[in-house]
Tab-separated table of C-alpha atoms in Angstrom:
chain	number	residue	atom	x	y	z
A	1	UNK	CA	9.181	-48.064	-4.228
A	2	UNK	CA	12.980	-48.228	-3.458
A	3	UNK	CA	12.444	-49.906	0.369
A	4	UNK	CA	11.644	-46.478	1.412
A	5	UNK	CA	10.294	-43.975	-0.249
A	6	UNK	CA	7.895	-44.431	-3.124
A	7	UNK	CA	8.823	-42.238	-6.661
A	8	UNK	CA	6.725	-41.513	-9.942
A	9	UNK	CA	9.184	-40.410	-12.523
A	10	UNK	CA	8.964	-39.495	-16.596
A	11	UNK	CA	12.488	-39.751	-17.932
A	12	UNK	CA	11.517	-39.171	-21.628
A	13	UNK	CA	8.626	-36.933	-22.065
A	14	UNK	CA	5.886	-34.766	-20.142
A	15	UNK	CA	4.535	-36.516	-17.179
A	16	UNK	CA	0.809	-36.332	-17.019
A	17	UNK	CA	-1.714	-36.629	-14.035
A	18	UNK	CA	-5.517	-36.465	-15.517
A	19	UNK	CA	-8.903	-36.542	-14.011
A	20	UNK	CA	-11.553	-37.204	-16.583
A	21	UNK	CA	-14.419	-37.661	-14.588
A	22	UNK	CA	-16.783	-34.405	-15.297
A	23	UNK	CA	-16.570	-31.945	-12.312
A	24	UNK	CA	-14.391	-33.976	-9.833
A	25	UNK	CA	-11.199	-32.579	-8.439
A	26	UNK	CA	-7.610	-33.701	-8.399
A	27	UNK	CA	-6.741	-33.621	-4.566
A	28	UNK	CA	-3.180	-33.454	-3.033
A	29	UNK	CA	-3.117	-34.689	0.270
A	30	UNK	CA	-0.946	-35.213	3.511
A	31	UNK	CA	-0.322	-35.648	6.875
A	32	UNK	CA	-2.090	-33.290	9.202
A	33	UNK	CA	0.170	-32.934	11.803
A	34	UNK	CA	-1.637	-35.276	14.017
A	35	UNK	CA	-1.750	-38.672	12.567
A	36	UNK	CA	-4.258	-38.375	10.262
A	37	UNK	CA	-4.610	-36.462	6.709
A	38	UNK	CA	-6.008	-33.735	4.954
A	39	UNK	CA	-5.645	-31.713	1.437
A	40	UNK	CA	-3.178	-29.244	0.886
A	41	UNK	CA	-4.054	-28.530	-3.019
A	42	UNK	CA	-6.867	-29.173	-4.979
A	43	UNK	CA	-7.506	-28.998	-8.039
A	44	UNK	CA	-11.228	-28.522	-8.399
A	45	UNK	CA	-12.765	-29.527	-11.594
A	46	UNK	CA	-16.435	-27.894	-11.161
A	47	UNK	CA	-14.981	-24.781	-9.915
A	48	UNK	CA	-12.050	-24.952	-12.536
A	49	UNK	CA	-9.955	-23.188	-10.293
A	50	UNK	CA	-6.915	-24.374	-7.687
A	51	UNK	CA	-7.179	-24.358	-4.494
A	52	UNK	CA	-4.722	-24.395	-1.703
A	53	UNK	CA	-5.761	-25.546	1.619
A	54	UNK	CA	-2.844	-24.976	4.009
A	55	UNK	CA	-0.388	-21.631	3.552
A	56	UNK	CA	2.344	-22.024	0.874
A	57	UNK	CA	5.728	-20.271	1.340
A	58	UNK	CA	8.322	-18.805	-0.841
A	59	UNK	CA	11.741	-19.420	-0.004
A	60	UNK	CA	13.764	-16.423	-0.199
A	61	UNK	CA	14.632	-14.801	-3.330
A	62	UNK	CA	11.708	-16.914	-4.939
A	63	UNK	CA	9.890	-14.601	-7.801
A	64	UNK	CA	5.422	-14.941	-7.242
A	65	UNK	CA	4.922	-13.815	-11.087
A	66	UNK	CA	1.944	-12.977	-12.582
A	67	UNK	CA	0.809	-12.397	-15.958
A	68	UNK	CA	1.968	-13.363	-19.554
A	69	UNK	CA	5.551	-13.375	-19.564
A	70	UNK	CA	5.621	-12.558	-15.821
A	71	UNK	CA	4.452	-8.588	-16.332
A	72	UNK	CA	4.680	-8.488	-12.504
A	73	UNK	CA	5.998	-10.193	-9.460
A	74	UNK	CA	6.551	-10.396	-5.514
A	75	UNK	CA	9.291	-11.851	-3.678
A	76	UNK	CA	11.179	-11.383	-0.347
A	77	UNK	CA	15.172	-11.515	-0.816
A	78	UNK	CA	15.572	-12.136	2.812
A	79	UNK	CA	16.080	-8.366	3.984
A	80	UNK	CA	13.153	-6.600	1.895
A	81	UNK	CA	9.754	-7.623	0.265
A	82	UNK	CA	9.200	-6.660	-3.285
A	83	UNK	CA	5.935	-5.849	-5.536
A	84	UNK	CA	7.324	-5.291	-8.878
A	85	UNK	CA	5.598	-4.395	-12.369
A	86	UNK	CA	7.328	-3.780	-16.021
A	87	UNK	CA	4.221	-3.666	-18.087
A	88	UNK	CA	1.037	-0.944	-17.560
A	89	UNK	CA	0.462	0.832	-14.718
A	90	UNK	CA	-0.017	-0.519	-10.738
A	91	UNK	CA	-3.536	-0.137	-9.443
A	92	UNK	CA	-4.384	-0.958	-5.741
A	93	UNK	CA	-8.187	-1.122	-6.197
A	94	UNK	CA	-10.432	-1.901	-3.168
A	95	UNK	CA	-14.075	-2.847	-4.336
A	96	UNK	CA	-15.420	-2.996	-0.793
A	97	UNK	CA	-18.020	-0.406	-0.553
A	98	UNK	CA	-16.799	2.038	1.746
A	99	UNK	CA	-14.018	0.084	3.232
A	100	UNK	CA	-10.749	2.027	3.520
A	101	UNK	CA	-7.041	1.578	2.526
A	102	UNK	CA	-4.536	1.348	5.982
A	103	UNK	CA	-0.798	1.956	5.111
A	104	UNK	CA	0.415	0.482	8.741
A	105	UNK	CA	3.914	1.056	10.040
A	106	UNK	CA	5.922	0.594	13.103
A	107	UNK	CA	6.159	3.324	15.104
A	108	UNK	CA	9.627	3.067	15.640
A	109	UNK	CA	8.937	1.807	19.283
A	110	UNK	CA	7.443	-1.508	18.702
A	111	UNK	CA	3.830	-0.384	18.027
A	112	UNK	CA	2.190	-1.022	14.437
A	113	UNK	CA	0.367	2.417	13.367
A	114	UNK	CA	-1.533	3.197	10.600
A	115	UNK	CA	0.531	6.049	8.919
A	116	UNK	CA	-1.815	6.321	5.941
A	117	UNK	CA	-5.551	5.975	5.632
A	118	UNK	CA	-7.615	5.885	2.190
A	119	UNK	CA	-10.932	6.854	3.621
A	120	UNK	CA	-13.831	5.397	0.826
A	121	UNK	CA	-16.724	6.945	2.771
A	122	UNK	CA	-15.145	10.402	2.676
A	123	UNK	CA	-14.549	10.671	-1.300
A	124	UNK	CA	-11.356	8.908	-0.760
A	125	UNK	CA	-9.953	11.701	1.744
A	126	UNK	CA	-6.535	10.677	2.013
A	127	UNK	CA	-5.747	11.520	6.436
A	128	UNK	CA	-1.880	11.357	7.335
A	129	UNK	CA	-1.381	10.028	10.856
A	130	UNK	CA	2.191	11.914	11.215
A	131	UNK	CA	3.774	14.664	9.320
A	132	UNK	CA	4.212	14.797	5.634
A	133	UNK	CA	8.285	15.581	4.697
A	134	UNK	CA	8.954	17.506	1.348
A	135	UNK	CA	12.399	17.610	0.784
A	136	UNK	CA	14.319	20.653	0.296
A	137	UNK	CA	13.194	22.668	-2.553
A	138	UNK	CA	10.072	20.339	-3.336
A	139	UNK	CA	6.914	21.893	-3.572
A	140	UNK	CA	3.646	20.749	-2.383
A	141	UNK	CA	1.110	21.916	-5.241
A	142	UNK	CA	-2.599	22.366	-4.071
A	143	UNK	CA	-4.903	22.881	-6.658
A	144	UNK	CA	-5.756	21.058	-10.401
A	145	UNK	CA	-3.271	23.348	-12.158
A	146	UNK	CA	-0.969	23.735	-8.913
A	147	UNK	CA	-2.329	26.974	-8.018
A	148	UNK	CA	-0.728	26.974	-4.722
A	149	UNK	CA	2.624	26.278	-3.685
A	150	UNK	CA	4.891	25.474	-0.722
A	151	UNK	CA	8.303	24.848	-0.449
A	152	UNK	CA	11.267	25.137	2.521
A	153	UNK	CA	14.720	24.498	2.840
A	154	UNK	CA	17.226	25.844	0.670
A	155	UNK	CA	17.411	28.636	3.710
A	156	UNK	CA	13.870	30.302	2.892
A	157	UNK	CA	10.179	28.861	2.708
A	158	UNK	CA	8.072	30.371	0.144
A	159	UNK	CA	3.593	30.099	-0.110
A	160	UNK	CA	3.467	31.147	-3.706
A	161	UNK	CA	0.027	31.227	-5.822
A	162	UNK	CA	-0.350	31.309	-8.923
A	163	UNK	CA	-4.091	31.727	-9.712
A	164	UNK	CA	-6.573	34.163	-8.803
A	165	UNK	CA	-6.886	36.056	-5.482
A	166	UNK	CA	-5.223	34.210	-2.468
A	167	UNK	CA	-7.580	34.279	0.073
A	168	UNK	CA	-6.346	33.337	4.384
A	169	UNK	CA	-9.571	32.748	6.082
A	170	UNK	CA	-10.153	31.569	9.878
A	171	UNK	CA	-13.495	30.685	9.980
A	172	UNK	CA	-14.018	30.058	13.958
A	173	UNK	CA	-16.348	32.601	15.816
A	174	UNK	CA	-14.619	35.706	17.241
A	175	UNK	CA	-11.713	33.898	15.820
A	176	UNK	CA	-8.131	35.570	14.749
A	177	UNK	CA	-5.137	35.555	12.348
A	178	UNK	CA	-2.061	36.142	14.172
A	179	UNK	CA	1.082	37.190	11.925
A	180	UNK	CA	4.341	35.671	13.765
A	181	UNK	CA	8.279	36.126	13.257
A	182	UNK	CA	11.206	35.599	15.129
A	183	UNK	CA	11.789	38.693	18.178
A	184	UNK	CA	16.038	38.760	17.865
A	185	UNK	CA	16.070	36.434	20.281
A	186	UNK	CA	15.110	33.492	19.024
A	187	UNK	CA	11.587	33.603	20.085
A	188	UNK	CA	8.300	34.333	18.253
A	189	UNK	CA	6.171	37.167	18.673
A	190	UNK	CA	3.357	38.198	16.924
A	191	UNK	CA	3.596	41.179	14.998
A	192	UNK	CA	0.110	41.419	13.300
A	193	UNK	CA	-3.163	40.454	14.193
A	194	UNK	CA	-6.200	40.631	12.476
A	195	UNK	CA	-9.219	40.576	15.279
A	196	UNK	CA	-12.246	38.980	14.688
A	197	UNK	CA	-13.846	39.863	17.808
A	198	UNK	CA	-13.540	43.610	17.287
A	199	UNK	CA	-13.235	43.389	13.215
A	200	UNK	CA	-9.630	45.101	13.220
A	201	UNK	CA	-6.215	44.806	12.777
């Protein structure tokens, strides 16, 4: 104790802190913010696992790693937040039976919205909250070998398939498929319709 502060210090080797009584914990404790104290870490002996009572905080730019050799990480620099991985692939894997995935996002106003939902109970149905941006001359395939195929920008859009028949079907009673294009004018007008109601086009 230097008058002030007290100090445990190892100057030549590895300093050691053991509990050798079977099933009994190593607890860290401080001040509670109200006079009295309470544990902050634990290292529990029966459980043999650590446990950390209070939230623990990263300073910025400090690396989270897990794994051998650090495989992956997480860290904030102070502007953006990080998950990072250099060895296998990533897997996000929720084992909560039908419980869902939420990708939330602000809404550009203030408002936190859930732009992407993983719903379990649906097959894993992926549902997009907001539109879905290919950029220009990127195709969205449909299909296990990419049968179908959409792509814009570039100055043309193109619906191209590439297996079997290609079937448009509008499956609501009495229902219609309506053929648009521009008029000259800058408007649409439809310039083929196929009528349900009175089975013609």
């Amino acid at each position: 104790h230097d008058g002030t502060n007290t100090l445990l210090r190892e100057n030549t080797g590895n300093l050691y802190i053991d509990q050798l009584a079977d099933d009994k914990d190593i607890i860290l404790r401080s001040d509670d913010g109200s006079g009295g104290v309470t544990p902050y870490l634990t290292l529990d002996g029966s459980a043999t696992k650590t446990l950390a009572h209070k939230s623990i905080e990263f300073q910025d730019s400090i690396y989270c790693g897990f794994g051998n050799g650090t495989d992956a990480g997480i860290y904030h620099d102070g502007t953006n937040f990080y998950y990072r991985n250099w060895t296998g692939a990533m897997i996000f894997q929720n084992e909560g039976t039908d419980q869902d995935y939420y990708f939330k996002v602000d809404d550009g106003g203030g408002n936190t919205i859930t732009a992407l939902q993983i719903d379990a109970s649906d097959a894993g149905t992926a549902i997009f909250n907001n539109h879905i941006e290919m950029g220009d001359g990127k195709e969205l395939k449909l299909g296990g070998n990419d049968g179908i195929r959409m792509q814009g920008g570039n100055s043309n859009g193109f619906i191209d398939n590439y297996t079997g028949a290609m079937f448009i079907r509008e499956h609501t009673d009495d229902g219609s498929i309506l053929l648009q294009a521009d008029n000259g004018s800058g408007g649409l007008v439809v310039y083929l319709t196929v009528d349900g109601s009175n089975e013609a086009v």
